[in-house]
């Protein structure tokens, strides 16, 4: 005869309550595509898709470099490594008797500060400390090398691309003018051209002056509001390209002036002593100008000045 268990005798498996969204870390939460707002995946995808298929190079290849965030990360790593470095040095100083020879003390350890209560070496120098030190140094070295490459990349101002600038309503117009983006399609800057840098700054200021009237400013929040009526056109300025052209033209004009003007002066002089004084003054002026304006190596600067002096000397000798 079959028997049925009473409700009190049946085993019930407790159902685990799913973790609430508040208990899940923010970086592990996945946005629901059905949600509305800028935080949804669909809203973000619409934004990045329009940027990834744009017809303008600034929008297509322009990315935020997060300069301050990179620096904060480097400082955090620096502080953690500094703490381990102090522990290692104190452990090493506890090994000697304090009688270090000045000739062999290359690091100046005899002058180092010694803590009063230094743990025993077997307690301070452990496997976990060595592994942590290796990981921190690897992260620190990689972050430094990456930041160095990042800062060498070509930049442009957010205000140069008004299309992207309009999407950043959380920034004041002046913040947009100061925000720098990197060009992923261009090579790293290997030389420092003050003419190009100065022209590029002037173009950015002009773009800021020209576009700041298109947006209103929320005085309470200090952020952008919607574009003002009549601001339907979107401006686009490739300041790096324009600055490169203008700087090369300016450099060519200056080089031509340094070549032509001394030759004109010498052609109207009859005394040989006047020729030598004129040529010497122009050579010295050219070398000082070149050293002050271009960040070139000593060998390159010497070669350019020597070539310039040779050209003027040949003209004087034939004259």
GROMACS .gro file of C-alpha atoms in nm:
model
  319
    1UNK     CA    1   0.000   0.000   0.000
    2UNK     CA    2   0.147   0.329  -0.111
    3UNK     CA    3   0.204   0.588   0.151
    4UNK     CA    4   0.229   0.955   0.090
    5UNK     CA    5   0.453   1.177   0.287
    6UNK     CA    6   0.299   1.448   0.487
    7UNK     CA    7   0.374   1.805   0.402
    8UNK     CA    8   0.596   1.831   0.704
    9UNK     CA    9   0.806   1.533   0.594
   10UNK     CA   10   0.880   1.649   0.238
   11UNK     CA   11   1.224   1.798   0.181
   12UNK     CA   12   1.221   2.145   0.045
   13UNK     CA   13   1.527   2.299  -0.113
   14UNK     CA   14   1.568   2.659  -0.014
   15UNK     CA   15   1.573   2.892  -0.311
   16UNK     CA   16   1.861   3.130  -0.311
   17UNK     CA   17   1.765   3.486  -0.363
   18UNK     CA   18   1.942   3.639  -0.660
   19UNK     CA   19   2.184   3.913  -0.565
   20UNK     CA   20   2.039   4.256  -0.585
   21UNK     CA   21   2.181   4.503  -0.829
   22UNK     CA   22   2.306   4.716  -0.544
   23UNK     CA   23   2.525   4.430  -0.415
   24UNK     CA   24   2.696   4.377  -0.752
   25UNK     CA   25   2.996   4.599  -0.819
   26UNK     CA   26   2.944   4.870  -1.076
   27UNK     CA   27   3.210   4.732  -1.308
   28UNK     CA   28   3.036   4.391  -1.316
   29UNK     CA   29   2.689   4.522  -1.386
   30UNK     CA   30   2.570   4.474  -1.744
   31UNK     CA   31   2.341   4.739  -1.880
   32UNK     CA   32   1.999   4.621  -1.987
   33UNK     CA   33   1.940   4.699  -2.356
   34UNK     CA   34   1.574   4.770  -2.278
   35UNK     CA   35   1.658   5.055  -2.047
   36UNK     CA   36   1.627   5.412  -2.163
   37UNK     CA   37   1.896   5.674  -2.127
   38UNK     CA   38   2.257   5.723  -2.219
   39UNK     CA   39   2.372   5.432  -1.999
   40UNK     CA   40   2.201   5.166  -2.207
   41UNK     CA   41   2.403   4.957  -2.449
   42UNK     CA   42   2.183   5.055  -2.738
   43UNK     CA   43   2.232   5.425  -2.668
   44UNK     CA   44   2.609   5.384  -2.639
   45UNK     CA   45   2.618   5.176  -2.957
   46UNK     CA   46   2.435   5.446  -3.151
   47UNK     CA   47   2.696   5.696  -3.038
   48UNK     CA   48   3.004   5.485  -3.111
   49UNK     CA   49   2.863   5.363  -3.442
   50UNK     CA   50   2.818   5.716  -3.569
   51UNK     CA   51   3.172   5.799  -3.457
   52UNK     CA   52   3.322   5.483  -3.610
   53UNK     CA   53   3.159   5.547  -3.948
   54UNK     CA   54   3.210   5.925  -3.962
   55UNK     CA   55   3.342   6.089  -4.276
   56UNK     CA   56   3.571   6.327  -4.088
   57UNK     CA   57   3.914   6.214  -3.972
   58UNK     CA   58   3.894   6.403  -3.644
   59UNK     CA   59   3.579   6.217  -3.545
   60UNK     CA   60   3.690   5.885  -3.691
   61UNK     CA   61   4.041   5.873  -3.541
   62UNK     CA   62   4.009   6.108  -3.243
   63UNK     CA   63   4.018   5.946  -2.899
   64UNK     CA   64   4.035   6.081  -2.546
   65UNK     CA   65   4.373   6.031  -2.385
   66UNK     CA   66   4.267   6.062  -2.017
   67UNK     CA   67   4.590   6.239  -1.926
   68UNK     CA   68   4.499   6.317  -1.565
   69UNK     CA   69   4.363   5.967  -1.503
   70UNK     CA   70   4.684   5.813  -1.637
   71UNK     CA   71   4.887   6.036  -1.407
   72UNK     CA   72   4.674   5.944  -1.106
   73UNK     CA   73   4.724   5.575  -1.183
   74UNK     CA   74   5.101   5.627  -1.210
   75UNK     CA   75   5.106   5.812  -0.878
   76UNK     CA   76   4.914   5.531  -0.708
   77UNK     CA   77   5.165   5.277  -0.838
   78UNK     CA   78   5.451   5.503  -0.737
   79UNK     CA   79   5.323   5.528  -0.380
   80UNK     CA   80   5.279   5.151  -0.348
   81UNK     CA   81   5.627   5.081  -0.484
   82UNK     CA   82   5.773   5.353  -0.263
   83UNK     CA   83   5.635   5.178   0.045
   84UNK     CA   84   5.791   4.846  -0.060
   85UNK     CA   85   6.115   5.022  -0.150
   86UNK     CA   86   6.135   5.170   0.201
   87UNK     CA   87   6.082   4.829   0.359
   88UNK     CA   88   6.353   4.672   0.141
   89UNK     CA   89   6.604   4.949   0.219
   90UNK     CA   90   6.541   4.924   0.592
   91UNK     CA   91   6.589   4.550   0.577
   92UNK     CA   92   6.914   4.597   0.387
   93UNK     CA   93   7.043   4.862   0.627
   94UNK     CA   94   6.984   4.629   0.919
   95UNK     CA   95   7.240   4.386   0.774
   96UNK     CA   96   7.545   4.610   0.816
   97UNK     CA   97   7.695   4.738   1.137
   98UNK     CA   98   7.689   5.102   1.031
   99UNK     CA   99   8.061   5.117   0.946
  100UNK     CA  100   8.035   5.161   0.570
  101UNK     CA  101   8.345   5.269   0.380
  102UNK     CA  102   8.304   5.603   0.205
  103UNK     CA  103   8.493   5.482  -0.101
  104UNK     CA  104   8.274   5.176  -0.154
  105UNK     CA  105   7.945   5.333  -0.041
  106UNK     CA  106   7.824   5.419  -0.389
  107UNK     CA  107   7.461   5.477  -0.287
  108UNK     CA  108   7.540   5.682   0.021
  109UNK     CA  109   7.380   5.429   0.254
  110UNK     CA  110   7.583   5.554   0.551
  111UNK     CA  111   7.370   5.870   0.545
  112UNK     CA  112   7.037   5.690   0.511
  113UNK     CA  113   6.772   5.724   0.779
  114UNK     CA  114   6.728   5.409   0.986
  115UNK     CA  115   6.394   5.326   1.146
  116UNK     CA  116   6.386   5.245   1.512
  117UNK     CA  117   6.184   4.923   1.497
  118UNK     CA  118   6.278   4.724   1.188
  119UNK     CA  119   6.119   4.379   1.155
  120UNK     CA  120   6.337   4.076   1.112
  121UNK     CA  121   6.439   3.996   0.756
  122UNK     CA  122   6.246   3.669   0.752
  123UNK     CA  123   5.934   3.865   0.848
  124UNK     CA  124   5.976   4.156   0.604
  125UNK     CA  125   6.132   3.992   0.297
  126UNK     CA  126   5.879   3.724   0.207
  127UNK     CA  127   5.764   3.550  -0.108
  128UNK     CA  128   5.443   3.752  -0.114
  129UNK     CA  129   5.640   4.077  -0.099
  130UNK     CA  130   5.865   3.969  -0.388
  131UNK     CA  131   5.568   3.868  -0.603
  132UNK     CA  132   5.384   4.190  -0.524
  133UNK     CA  133   5.695   4.393  -0.603
  134UNK     CA  134   5.737   4.220  -0.940
  135UNK     CA  135   5.376   4.281  -1.037
  136UNK     CA  136   5.385   4.644  -0.930
  137UNK     CA  137   5.711   4.713  -1.114
  138UNK     CA  138   5.577   4.548  -1.429
  139UNK     CA  139   5.258   4.754  -1.416
  140UNK     CA  140   5.458   5.069  -1.338
  141UNK     CA  141   5.705   5.018  -1.624
  142UNK     CA  142   5.428   4.936  -1.872
  143UNK     CA  143   5.225   5.236  -1.762
  144UNK     CA  144   5.524   5.470  -1.792
  145UNK     CA  145   5.613   5.344  -2.141
  146UNK     CA  146   5.251   5.364  -2.256
  147UNK     CA  147   5.211   5.715  -2.116
  148UNK     CA  148   5.530   5.827  -2.289
  149UNK     CA  149   5.399   5.700  -2.623
  150UNK     CA  150   5.059   5.856  -2.555
  151UNK     CA  151   5.204   6.200  -2.488
  152UNK     CA  152   5.407   6.181  -2.811
  153UNK     CA  153   5.094   6.132  -3.021
  154UNK     CA  154   4.945   6.412  -3.230
  155UNK     CA  155   4.669   6.598  -3.047
  156UNK     CA  156   4.383   6.829  -3.131
  157UNK     CA  157   4.132   7.023  -2.928
  158UNK     CA  158   3.779   6.901  -2.872
  159UNK     CA  159   3.659   7.240  -2.994
  160UNK     CA  160   3.808   7.162  -3.338
  161UNK     CA  161   3.540   6.899  -3.397
  162UNK     CA  162   3.210   7.065  -3.318
  163UNK     CA  163   3.020   6.741  -3.380
  164UNK     CA  164   3.189   6.568  -3.086
  165UNK     CA  165   3.190   6.889  -2.888
  166UNK     CA  166   2.811   6.912  -2.898
  167UNK     CA  167   2.780   6.564  -2.747
  168UNK     CA  168   2.976   6.670  -2.436
  169UNK     CA  169   2.709   6.877  -2.261
  170UNK     CA  170   2.879   6.812  -1.927
  171UNK     CA  171   3.168   7.045  -2.010
  172UNK     CA  172   3.196   7.421  -2.015
  173UNK     CA  173   3.297   7.565  -2.354
  174UNK     CA  174   3.635   7.661  -2.213
  175UNK     CA  175   3.683   7.305  -2.085
  176UNK     CA  176   3.615   7.181  -2.436
  177UNK     CA  177   3.876   7.422  -2.565
  178UNK     CA  178   4.131   7.286  -2.316
  179UNK     CA  179   4.041   6.917  -2.369
  180UNK     CA  180   4.289   6.734  -2.591
  181UNK     CA  181   4.220   6.427  -2.801
  182UNK     CA  182   4.479   6.210  -2.976
  183UNK     CA  183   4.492   6.114  -3.343
  184UNK     CA  184   4.526   5.737  -3.377
  185UNK     CA  185   4.595   5.757  -3.752
  186UNK     CA  186   4.902   5.983  -3.730
  187UNK     CA  187   5.253   5.899  -3.623
  188UNK     CA  188   5.424   6.020  -3.309
  189UNK     CA  189   5.582   6.362  -3.293
  190UNK     CA  190   5.958   6.317  -3.322
  191UNK     CA  191   6.058   6.684  -3.333
  192UNK     CA  192   5.947   7.001  -3.159
  193UNK     CA  193   5.848   7.277  -3.400
  194UNK     CA  194   5.770   7.601  -3.213
  195UNK     CA  195   5.626   7.764  -3.526
  196UNK     CA  196   5.379   7.481  -3.577
  197UNK     CA  197   5.291   7.470  -3.208
  198UNK     CA  198   5.229   7.844  -3.192
  199UNK     CA  199   5.017   7.845  -3.507
  200UNK     CA  200   4.816   7.549  -3.381
  201UNK     CA  201   4.743   7.729  -3.054
  202UNK     CA  202   4.632   8.038  -3.246
  203UNK     CA  203   4.399   7.828  -3.463
  204UNK     CA  204   4.247   7.667  -3.154
  205UNK     CA  205   4.184   8.008  -2.997
  206UNK     CA  206   4.025   8.127  -3.318
  207UNK     CA  207   3.801   7.820  -3.331
  208UNK     CA  208   3.697   7.877  -2.969
  209UNK     CA  209   3.619   8.242  -3.037
  210UNK     CA  210   3.422   8.149  -3.348
  211UNK     CA  211   3.211   7.871  -3.194
  212UNK     CA  212   3.154   7.978  -2.836
  213UNK     CA  213   2.862   8.199  -2.940
  214UNK     CA  214   2.673   7.899  -3.077
  215UNK     CA  215   2.611   7.751  -2.732
  216UNK     CA  216   2.451   7.879  -2.420
  217UNK     CA  217   2.599   7.819  -2.077
  218UNK     CA  218   2.413   7.698  -1.771
  219UNK     CA  219   2.548   7.944  -1.515
  220UNK     CA  220   2.435   7.732  -1.219
  221UNK     CA  221   2.602   7.410  -1.339
  222UNK     CA  222   2.873   7.567  -1.554
  223UNK     CA  223   2.796   7.338  -1.848
  224UNK     CA  224   2.682   7.369  -2.205
  225UNK     CA  225   2.318   7.395  -2.296
  226UNK     CA  226   2.157   7.330  -2.630
  227UNK     CA  227   2.290   7.515  -2.934
  228UNK     CA  228   2.150   7.860  -2.980
  229UNK     CA  229   1.890   7.917  -3.251
  230UNK     CA  230   2.046   7.947  -3.594
  231UNK     CA  231   2.351   7.732  -3.508
  232UNK     CA  232   2.268   7.456  -3.753
  233UNK     CA  233   2.604   7.422  -3.924
  234UNK     CA  234   2.878   7.213  -3.766
  235UNK     CA  235   3.228   7.352  -3.801
  236UNK     CA  236   3.531   7.132  -3.850
  237UNK     CA  237   3.892   7.247  -3.830
  238UNK     CA  238   4.195   7.024  -3.882
  239UNK     CA  239   4.431   7.251  -3.691
  240UNK     CA  240   4.726   7.007  -3.714
  241UNK     CA  241   4.709   7.001  -4.095
  242UNK     CA  242   4.669   7.378  -4.127
  243UNK     CA  243   4.944   7.445  -3.873
  244UNK     CA  244   5.181   7.214  -4.063
  245UNK     CA  245   5.128   7.402  -4.389
  246UNK     CA  246   5.158   7.747  -4.233
  247UNK     CA  247   5.465   7.656  -4.027
  248UNK     CA  248   5.646   7.521  -4.332
  249UNK     CA  249   5.565   7.838  -4.524
  250UNK     CA  250   5.691   8.051  -4.236
  251UNK     CA  251   6.010   7.848  -4.206
  252UNK     CA  252   6.073   7.881  -4.580
  253UNK     CA  253   6.023   8.257  -4.567
  254UNK     CA  254   6.263   8.292  -4.275
  255UNK     CA  255   6.525   8.074  -4.445
  256UNK     CA  256   6.493   8.281  -4.761
  257UNK     CA  257   6.528   8.603  -4.563
  258UNK     CA  258   6.845   8.479  -4.393
  259UNK     CA  259   6.989   8.396  -4.735
  260UNK     CA  260   6.880   8.698  -4.939
  261UNK     CA  261   6.921   8.987  -4.696
  262UNK     CA  262   7.293   8.938  -4.622
  263UNK     CA  263   7.365   8.893  -4.993
  264UNK     CA  264   7.188   9.220  -5.071
  265UNK     CA  265   7.384   9.401  -4.802
  266UNK     CA  266   7.715   9.259  -4.918
  267UNK     CA  267   7.647   9.352  -5.281
  268UNK     CA  268   7.636   9.723  -5.187
  269UNK     CA  269   7.956   9.711  -4.982
  270UNK     CA  270   8.297   9.769  -5.135
  271UNK     CA  271   8.537   9.710  -4.847
  272UNK     CA  272   8.642   9.355  -4.761
  273UNK     CA  273   8.626   9.430  -4.389
  274UNK     CA  274   8.260   9.530  -4.418
  275UNK     CA  275   8.189   9.201  -4.596
  276UNK     CA  276   8.343   9.001  -4.315
  277UNK     CA  277   8.157   9.191  -4.042
  278UNK     CA  278   7.823   9.154  -4.222
  279UNK     CA  279   7.867   8.783  -4.287
  280UNK     CA  280   7.984   8.718  -3.930
  281UNK     CA  281   7.685   8.902  -3.779
  282UNK     CA  282   7.436   8.710  -3.998
  283UNK     CA  283   7.598   8.375  -3.921
  284UNK     CA  284   7.585   8.441  -3.547
  285UNK     CA  285   7.226   8.564  -3.573
  286UNK     CA  286   7.126   8.259  -3.775
  287UNK     CA  287   7.285   8.018  -3.527
  288UNK     CA  288   7.119   8.187  -3.228
  289UNK     CA  289   6.779   8.192  -3.399
  290UNK     CA  290   6.810   7.828  -3.498
  291UNK     CA  291   6.906   7.722  -3.146
  292UNK     CA  292   6.625   7.920  -2.986
  293UNK     CA  293   6.344   7.812  -3.218
  294UNK     CA  294   6.417   7.451  -3.315
  295UNK     CA  295   6.478   7.169  -3.070
  296UNK     CA  296   6.743   6.994  -3.279
  297UNK     CA  297   7.048   6.796  -3.172
  298UNK     CA  298   7.386   6.966  -3.137
  299UNK     CA  299   7.522   6.779  -3.438
  300UNK     CA  300   7.229   6.884  -3.657
  301UNK     CA  301   7.254   7.248  -3.547
  302UNK     CA  302   7.628   7.257  -3.616
  303UNK     CA  303   7.580   7.106  -3.962
  304UNK     CA  304   7.308   7.354  -4.060
  305UNK     CA  305   7.507   7.654  -3.937
  306UNK     CA  306   7.819   7.529  -4.119
  307UNK     CA  307   7.623   7.491  -4.443
  308UNK     CA  308   7.479   7.841  -4.406
  309UNK     CA  309   7.824   7.988  -4.339
  310UNK     CA  310   7.967   7.805  -4.642
  311UNK     CA  311   7.704   7.953  -4.875
  312UNK     CA  312   7.770   8.309  -4.758
  313UNK     CA  313   8.146   8.260  -4.769
  314UNK     CA  314   8.133   8.136  -5.129
  315UNK     CA  315   7.931   8.440  -5.233
  316UNK     CA  316   8.175   8.679  -5.062
  317UNK     CA  317   8.481   8.509  -5.218
  318UNK     CA  318   8.333   8.533  -5.569
  319UNK     CA  319   8.227   8.891  -5.512
   0.00000   0.00000   0.00000
